[in-house]
Amino acid sequence: MDVELLEIRQHMGRFPPFDGLSDDLLDAIAEQVEVSYFKTGSSILALNEMLNDLCYIRSGAVEVYRSQGELYNRLGEGDIFGHFSLLRNHKVRFPAQAIEDTLIYFIPKAVFLRLCEEDEHFADFVELERPRLESAAEQQKKSNDMMVTRIRKLLTRYPVMVETSTSVQHAAQQMSEAQASALLVIKEGSDNPRYSFKDSEGQTWQMCGILTDSDFRTRVVAEGLSPQTAVGEVVSSRLITIQSDASVYEAMLTMLRSNVHHLPVLYRQRPVGVVHLSDIIRYETHSGLYLVSNIFHQSSAQGLARLAPDVSAAFVRMVQEGANSQMVGSALSTIGRSFTRRLLEMAEAELGPPPVPYCFMVNGSMARNEQSIVTDQDNALILSDEFIPEQHDDYFHALAKIVSDGLDACGYTYCKGDVMATNTQWRQPLSVWKGYFQDWMANPTPERLLHSSIFFDLDSCYGEDLYVETLQDLIADTAPKSPLFLAAMARNALNRTPPLGFFRTFVMEQDGKHNNSINLKRRGTAPMVDLVRIHALACGSKAQNSFQRLNDISKTQLLATGMSEKLSYAFEFLCMSRIRHQMIDLQEDRLPDNNIEPENVADSERHTLKDAFQVLSNAQKFLKFRYPMPAQRQGR
Amino acid sequence: MFGIRPRQKITQADWKGYMAQRAQQAKNPAIQQFFATPLPDPETPIADVPMVALDMETTGLDERRHGIVSIGVVPFTLSRIKLAERRYWVVKPPRPLDEASIAYHHITHSEIAQSPDLDVILDELLAQLAGRLVVVHFRNIERPFLNAAIKARRGEGVLFPMIDTMSLEARMHRQTLWARFRRWLGRPPVSIRMHASRERYGLPPYQGHHALVDALATAELLQAQIATHYRPETPLKDIWC
């Protein structure tokens, strides 16, 4: 290689996909490069012109357009263009124009084809956007998913269930046959709606309790009971269960707190399995688990607040260990829920038992299990319909205040929009909540929904789960039939656009505060969450997590084939970029935020980020088209 | 500007006539061939002119005392600079290298010791230049050095029209009313050296003082100058000298 071309070679070697090339191939490119200068505003590639070279931007900036003239992409130093056309029929389909004085290196077609042939990475890079995004998201995924594994993953089979009238002997035989260490005792009918479920024939059953190996010892044999005794007579009425999408941590905690070794797992109200402590031990990871159990050992809000640095440490460790965004989001949500629950337990200990049943509902990222290290609190109280404000509200107001102040002390700042249980409006009986949701969906305007859309991510954190499930059912039944509601949500979802006007590196935020950065939440993950939520609402999904929502969406015809996977990869990448930058902030003793500074973004990440933003942008365009404002309401 | 002595100025003469006359008189076949290859007509639009960027590194600035150590040429047109057709030679100067110049062009004794005399590559060089408009940055080095070196070896010199990107830059920044006003105010003149000139057109900085890289840099600069101050239809005679 002639040293005289080092100038060119070294420059290209810094940018993907050239950074991965062998020296020989890099030499071959530098040897053959042709150079041309383009004044600002001049055309580099004209539509339908024959294209014989790959274009590499040595300096300057270029805009690439669709054939209809609409902006497709903005490129800067080190970017390439023209590869789509080169790979197809060699006619320019995406014309390009210099938007700054630009120096282009043209790589002749023959060299380009040789690169595609000899270097797989290069070929992947220049083909579609999707593979690049896909492989990037895949690389981020590692095997370590224990932190956030849902408890249902640990289930291997359905629970053994017997009716209350079954004899203990017969029940013991069934357990032996199934090699189960516990069985569930059920009876017909439904006294307690919380534990009632319908079987496949439509028969309603109620779960009465669980009978374990040790129960046979202590309750049957030790008591000298006859083998013919009905199981209903020996079963404990105290039933502790867990929802199938709870994390392994939560299951672990529930066991620790209640001192039980078996937990029936429910999908909504229906039992789908039983987990044993040993199942969980097998999946445990020390750090996170230790933290969560530590939360429940604290006896004061101050004690909880002292754990905040541990949360950051666990977060950094998780990212370093290669956790993906779902693991991190779920682990942080579990930690957040644990703080909330512990505070509620403390509040109940201080204030006495609640006068009427309630459910502490979480909204926003915690409900979606997508919490990040930078988060505020969004929550609400759903009270029993027996609630009488004059008699009971003092209690719940005090309860809400204890939780809210406690969370703030632990680093979950007060909600700026006042979506907190301390707000009377969001501390209401179930019937009022139903009314809220019905009203939002029946009489939507984008302005109203802008402030209430946070409630469309909702999950139970503590108390009567059924209340939240009722609301989830209501939404899933009503939303798909409410085009105006979907249209209004869609319109709001388009308020925040991805920073696609990449200018050399990135388009910067205009807020004056972060002049040299992009807010990855505002411009990336949040619009993506909004977008996914609307499709999920449209297809009646009850999932709250964006990835699960996408999964549900992919089962419908709502999006083009492969689109939900593409969105999923893009979302994962955006989340991970945000998470990684927060990790860097923490490691360097800065207050973590949602902003990324372009100089901290590796070139390879920069390109994938752009792809991800592009996917989001395209999906937003589809949203507008898919959920139009119904004509009769437009004039309002 | 570089502290060089004033020398005989070669003015824009009747290049066509001069070339034809030299083709008649030349005795050396390579030189004869060079002059016999017609140059584009002075009226040719610059977009249609085949060009070649030329740069050389020398042991000093005086062609009577110093020698050429390397030559880089890159053929190009207004639309494409063809690196694949580049040529680059290191040659042995007739006089020994002076240490100060090594620091400048980074070509070492041993590299030069193994190199041929200019005479060996001269036919090739002339063939590369023939029929193309030579583009340099500061013609008052390249022109006299080439002329003197060829005269020393073949008994007759070689002169030809050139496009000088530095003098084009001077037209924009040294000869305008604004430039005179600046001078009158005592402001330092705008730099028309390679690096500063390129910067004005948004061209990237290159590691200078390598004949081939400088030739490439010169070709890019000319493309930028034409794109900025002229038009593709501008006739050659407005630019050459």
PDB file of C-alpha atoms in Angstrom, chain A residues 32 42 131 136 265 293 405 457 478 520 585 588:
ATOM      1  CA  GLN A  32      -9.682   3.216  -6.370  1.00  0.00           C
ATOM      2  CA  SER A  42     -25.750  21.212  -5.608  1.00  0.00           C
ATOM      3  CA  PRO A 131     -30.575  -6.529   9.829  1.00  0.00           C
ATOM      4  CA  ALA A 136     -27.453  -4.701  17.307  1.00  0.00           C
ATOM      5  CA  VAL A 265     -49.503 -18.745  40.337  1.00  0.00           C
ATOM      6  CA  SER A 293     -35.284  -8.352  50.368  1.00  0.00           C
ATOM      7  CA  ASP A 405     -43.295  11.399  50.572  1.00  0.00           C
ATOM      8  CA  ASP A 457     -50.670   2.144  31.472  1.00  0.00           C
ATOM      9  CA  THR A 478     -64.092  -0.317  24.810  1.00  0.00           C
ATOM     10  CA  LEU A 520     -33.594   9.985  24.126  1.00  0.00           C
ATOM     11  CA  ASP A 585     -23.500   9.145  33.980  1.00  0.00           C
ATOM     12  CA  GLU A 588     -18.798   9.228  36.217  1.00  0.00           C
TER      13      GLU A 588
END
